CSV table of C-alpha atoms in Angstrom, one decimal:
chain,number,residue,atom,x,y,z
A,22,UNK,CA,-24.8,-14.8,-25.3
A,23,UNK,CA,-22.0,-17.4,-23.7
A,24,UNK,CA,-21.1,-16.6,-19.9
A,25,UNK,CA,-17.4,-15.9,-19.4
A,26,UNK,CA,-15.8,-18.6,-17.2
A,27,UNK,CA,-12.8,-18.1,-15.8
A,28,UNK,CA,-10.0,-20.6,-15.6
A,29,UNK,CA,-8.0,-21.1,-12.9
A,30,UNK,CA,-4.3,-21.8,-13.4
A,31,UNK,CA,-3.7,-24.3,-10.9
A,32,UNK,CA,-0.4,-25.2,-9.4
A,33,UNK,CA,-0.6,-28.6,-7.6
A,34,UNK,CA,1.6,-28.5,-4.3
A,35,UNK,CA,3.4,-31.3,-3.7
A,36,UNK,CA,2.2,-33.4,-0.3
A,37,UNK,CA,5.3,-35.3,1.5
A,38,UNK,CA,5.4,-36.9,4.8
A,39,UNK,CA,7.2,-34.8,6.9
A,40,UNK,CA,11.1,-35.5,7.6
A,41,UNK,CA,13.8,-33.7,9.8
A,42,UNK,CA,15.8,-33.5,6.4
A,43,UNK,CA,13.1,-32.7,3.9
A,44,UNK,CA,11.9,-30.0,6.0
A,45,UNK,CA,15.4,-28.4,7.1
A,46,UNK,CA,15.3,-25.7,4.4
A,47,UNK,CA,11.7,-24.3,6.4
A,48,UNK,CA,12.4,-24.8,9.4
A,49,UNK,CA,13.1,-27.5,12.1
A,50,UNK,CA,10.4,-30.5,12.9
A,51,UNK,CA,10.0,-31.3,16.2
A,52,UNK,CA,9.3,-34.9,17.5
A,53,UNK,CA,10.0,-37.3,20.2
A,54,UNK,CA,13.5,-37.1,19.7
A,55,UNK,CA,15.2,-34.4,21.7
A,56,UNK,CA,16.6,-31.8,20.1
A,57,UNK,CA,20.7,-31.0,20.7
A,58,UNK,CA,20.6,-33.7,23.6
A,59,UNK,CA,23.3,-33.5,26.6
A,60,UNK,CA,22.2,-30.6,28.1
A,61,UNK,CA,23.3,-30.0,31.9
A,62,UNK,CA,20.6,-29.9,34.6
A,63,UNK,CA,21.6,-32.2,37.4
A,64,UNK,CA,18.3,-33.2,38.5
A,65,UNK,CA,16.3,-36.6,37.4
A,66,UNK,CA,19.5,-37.9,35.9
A,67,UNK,CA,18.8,-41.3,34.5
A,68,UNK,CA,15.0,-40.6,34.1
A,69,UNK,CA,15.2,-37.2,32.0
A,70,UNK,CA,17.3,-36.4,28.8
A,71,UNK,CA,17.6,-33.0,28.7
A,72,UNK,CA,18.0,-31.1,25.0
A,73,UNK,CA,19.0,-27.4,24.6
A,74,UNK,CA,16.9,-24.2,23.6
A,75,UNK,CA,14.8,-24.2,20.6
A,76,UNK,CA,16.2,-21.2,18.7
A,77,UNK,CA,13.1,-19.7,18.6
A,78,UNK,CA,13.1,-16.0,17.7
A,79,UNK,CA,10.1,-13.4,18.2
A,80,UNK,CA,9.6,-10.0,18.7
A,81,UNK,CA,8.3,-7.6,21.9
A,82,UNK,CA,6.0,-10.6,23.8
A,83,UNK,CA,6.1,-14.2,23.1
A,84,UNK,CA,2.5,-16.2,23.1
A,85,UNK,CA,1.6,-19.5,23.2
A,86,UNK,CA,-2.3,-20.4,21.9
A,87,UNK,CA,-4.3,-23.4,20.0
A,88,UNK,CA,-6.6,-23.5,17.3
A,89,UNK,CA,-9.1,-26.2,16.7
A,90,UNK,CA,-8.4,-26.8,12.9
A,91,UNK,CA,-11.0,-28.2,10.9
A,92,UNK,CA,-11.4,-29.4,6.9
A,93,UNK,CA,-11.3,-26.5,4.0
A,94,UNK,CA,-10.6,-26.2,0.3
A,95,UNK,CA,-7.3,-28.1,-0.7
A,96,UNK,CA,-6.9,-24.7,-2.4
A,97,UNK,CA,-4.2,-22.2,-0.8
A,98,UNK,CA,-5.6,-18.8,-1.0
A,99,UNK,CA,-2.8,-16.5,1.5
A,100,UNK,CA,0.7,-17.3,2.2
A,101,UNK,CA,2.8,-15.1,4.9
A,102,UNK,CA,6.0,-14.6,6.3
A,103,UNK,CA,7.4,-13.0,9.5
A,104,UNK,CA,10.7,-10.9,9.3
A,105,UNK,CA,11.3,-10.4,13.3
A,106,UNK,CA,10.2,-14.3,14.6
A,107,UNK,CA,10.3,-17.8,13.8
A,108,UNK,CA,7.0,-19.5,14.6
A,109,UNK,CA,6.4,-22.9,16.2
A,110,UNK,CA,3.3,-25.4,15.4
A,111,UNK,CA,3.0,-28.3,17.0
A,112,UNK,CA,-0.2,-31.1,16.6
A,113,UNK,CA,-2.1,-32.3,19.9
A,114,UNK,CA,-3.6,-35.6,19.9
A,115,UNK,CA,-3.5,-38.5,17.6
A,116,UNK,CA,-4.6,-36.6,14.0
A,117,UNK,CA,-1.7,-35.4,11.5
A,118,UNK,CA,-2.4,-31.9,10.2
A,119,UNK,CA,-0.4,-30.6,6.7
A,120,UNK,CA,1.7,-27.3,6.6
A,121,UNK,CA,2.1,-25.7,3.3
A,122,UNK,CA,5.5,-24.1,3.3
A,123,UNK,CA,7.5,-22.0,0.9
A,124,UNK,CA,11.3,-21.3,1.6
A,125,UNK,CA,12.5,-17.9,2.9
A,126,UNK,CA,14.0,-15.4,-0.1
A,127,UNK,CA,14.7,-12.3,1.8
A,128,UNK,CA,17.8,-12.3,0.7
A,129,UNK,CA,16.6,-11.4,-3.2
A,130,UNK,CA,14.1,-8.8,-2.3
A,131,UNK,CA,11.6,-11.0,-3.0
A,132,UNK,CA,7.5,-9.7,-2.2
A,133,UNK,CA,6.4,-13.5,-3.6
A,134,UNK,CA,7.6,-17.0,-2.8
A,135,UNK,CA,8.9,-19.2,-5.6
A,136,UNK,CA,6.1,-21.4,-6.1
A,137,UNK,CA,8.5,-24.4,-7.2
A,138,UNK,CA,10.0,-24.2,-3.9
A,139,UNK,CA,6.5,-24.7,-1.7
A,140,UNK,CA,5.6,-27.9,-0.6
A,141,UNK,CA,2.9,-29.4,1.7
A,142,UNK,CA,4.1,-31.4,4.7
A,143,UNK,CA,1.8,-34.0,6.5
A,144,UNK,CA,3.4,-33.8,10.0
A,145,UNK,CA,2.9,-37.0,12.0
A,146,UNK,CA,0.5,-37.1,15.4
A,147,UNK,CA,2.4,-35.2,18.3
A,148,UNK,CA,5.1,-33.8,16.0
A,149,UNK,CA,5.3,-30.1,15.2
A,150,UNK,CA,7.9,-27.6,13.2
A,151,UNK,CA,9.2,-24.6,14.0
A,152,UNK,CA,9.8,-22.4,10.9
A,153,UNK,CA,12.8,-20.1,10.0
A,154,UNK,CA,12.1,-16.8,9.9
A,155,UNK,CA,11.0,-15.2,6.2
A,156,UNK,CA,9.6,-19.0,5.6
A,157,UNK,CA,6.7,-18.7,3.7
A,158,UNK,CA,3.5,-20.5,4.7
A,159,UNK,CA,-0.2,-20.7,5.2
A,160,UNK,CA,-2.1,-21.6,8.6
A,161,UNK,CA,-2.2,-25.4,9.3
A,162,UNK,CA,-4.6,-27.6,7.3
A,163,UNK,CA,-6.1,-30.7,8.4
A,164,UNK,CA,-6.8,-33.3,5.8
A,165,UNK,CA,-8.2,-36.6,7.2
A,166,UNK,CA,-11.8,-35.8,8.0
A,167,UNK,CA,-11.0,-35.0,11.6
A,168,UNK,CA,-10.5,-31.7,13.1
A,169,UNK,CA,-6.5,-31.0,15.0
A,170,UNK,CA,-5.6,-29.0,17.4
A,171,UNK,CA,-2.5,-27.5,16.9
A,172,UNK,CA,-0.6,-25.4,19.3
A,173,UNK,CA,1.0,-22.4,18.2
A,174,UNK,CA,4.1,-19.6,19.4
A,175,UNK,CA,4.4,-16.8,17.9
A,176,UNK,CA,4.5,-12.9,18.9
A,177,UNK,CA,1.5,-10.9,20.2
A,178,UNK,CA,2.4,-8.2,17.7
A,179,UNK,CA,1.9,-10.8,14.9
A,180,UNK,CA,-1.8,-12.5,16.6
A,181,UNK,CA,-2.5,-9.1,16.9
A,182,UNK,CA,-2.3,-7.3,13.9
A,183,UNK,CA,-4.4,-10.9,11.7
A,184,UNK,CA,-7.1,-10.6,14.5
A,185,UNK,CA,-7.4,-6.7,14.2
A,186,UNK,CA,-7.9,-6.9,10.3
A,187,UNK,CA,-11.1,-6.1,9.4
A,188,UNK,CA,-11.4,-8.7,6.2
A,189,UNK,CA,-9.4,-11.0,4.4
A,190,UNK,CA,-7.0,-8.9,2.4
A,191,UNK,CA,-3.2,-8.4,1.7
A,192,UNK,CA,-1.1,-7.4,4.9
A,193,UNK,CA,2.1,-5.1,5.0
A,194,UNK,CA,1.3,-4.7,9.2
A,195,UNK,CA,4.2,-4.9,11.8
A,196,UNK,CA,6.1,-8.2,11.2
A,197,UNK,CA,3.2,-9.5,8.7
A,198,UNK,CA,3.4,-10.0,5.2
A,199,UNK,CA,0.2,-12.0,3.9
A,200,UNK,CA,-0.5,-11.8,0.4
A,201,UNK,CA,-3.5,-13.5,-2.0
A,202,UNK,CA,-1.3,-15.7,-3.8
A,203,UNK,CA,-3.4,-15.6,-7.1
A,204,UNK,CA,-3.6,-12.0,-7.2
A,205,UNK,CA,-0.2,-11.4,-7.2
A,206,UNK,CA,1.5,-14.5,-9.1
A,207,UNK,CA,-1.6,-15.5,-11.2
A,208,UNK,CA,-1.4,-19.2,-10.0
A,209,UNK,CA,-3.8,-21.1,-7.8
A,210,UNK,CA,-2.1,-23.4,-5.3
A,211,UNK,CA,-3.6,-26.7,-4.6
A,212,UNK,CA,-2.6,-29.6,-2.1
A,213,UNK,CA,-3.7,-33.0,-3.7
A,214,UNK,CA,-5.7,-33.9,-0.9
């Protein structure tokens, strides 16, 4: 007797360096330029250039953690998306880390992302991005052998409602929507790592 195997059907995520244009359609990348300079606060004039609010959007109490991010599998099990908040992640230190992003279809009703529309992002050392809300993605990976830490806003009801679930599973829970991507489009993502 011949043991089943079962075949994955793999869809290989494109990986791009990270660029204030490529990534505009998930959200905004953040890096040592100042975003909307000019802004007016008449102290340190000369020695401080001054940008204007981040538009960033959550829901009840904002937070502000890190997350020592290590190696895993290239493969992307669970993408999410937030309705009610955009959500900032920003690398410490001198490491890139990759963010696998899909863009946002609320409009269409949509309960999947259009794979052909996620890409992987290697965001540069000290850089972040601050996705739009509805943008699909997945945690931040990190992909050169060295662990990142990243620094993270989002909305306590979003960190916690993932750290009350009791296993890795599908979420409909406050403003998260995580789904196993294989299980409900029958594709594998993969970052070419």
């Amino acid at each position: 007797m011949q043991a089943a195997t079962l075949e994955k059907d793999y869809v290989d995520v494109p990986l791009v360096d990270a660029t204030p244009e490529n990534t505009a359609p998930y959200g905004l990348m953040i890096g040592d330029q100042v975003h909307k300079p000019g802004l007016s606060i008449p102290f340190y004039k000369g020695s401080v250039e001054e940008g204007e609010n981040l538009d960033f959007v959550y829901n009840e109490h904002a937070v502000v953690r890190t997350a020592r991010i290590s190696r895993r599998s290239p493969e992307i099990t669970w993408l999410e998306r937030h309705v009610r908040m955009t959500q900032l992640f920003v690398g410490l230190g001198s490491v890139p880390f990759a963010m696998v992003l899909g863009k946002p279809n609320l409009e269409s009703g949509a309960k999947v992302p259009e794979l052909e529309e996620v890409m992987a992002f290697r965001i540069p050392p000290g850089h972040g991005i601050m996705i739009h809300r509805g943008t699909w993605h997945d945690f931040p990976m990190a992909f050169e052998g060295q662990p990142v830490t990243v620094l993270t806003m989002n909305s306590e009801e979003v960190v916690k409602a993932l750290a009350e679930a009791k296993e890795p599973a599908d979420m409909d829970t406050g403003d998260v929507y995580k789904i196993d991507i294989a299980k409900h489009t029958g594709k594998t993502l993969r970052v070419p790592f």
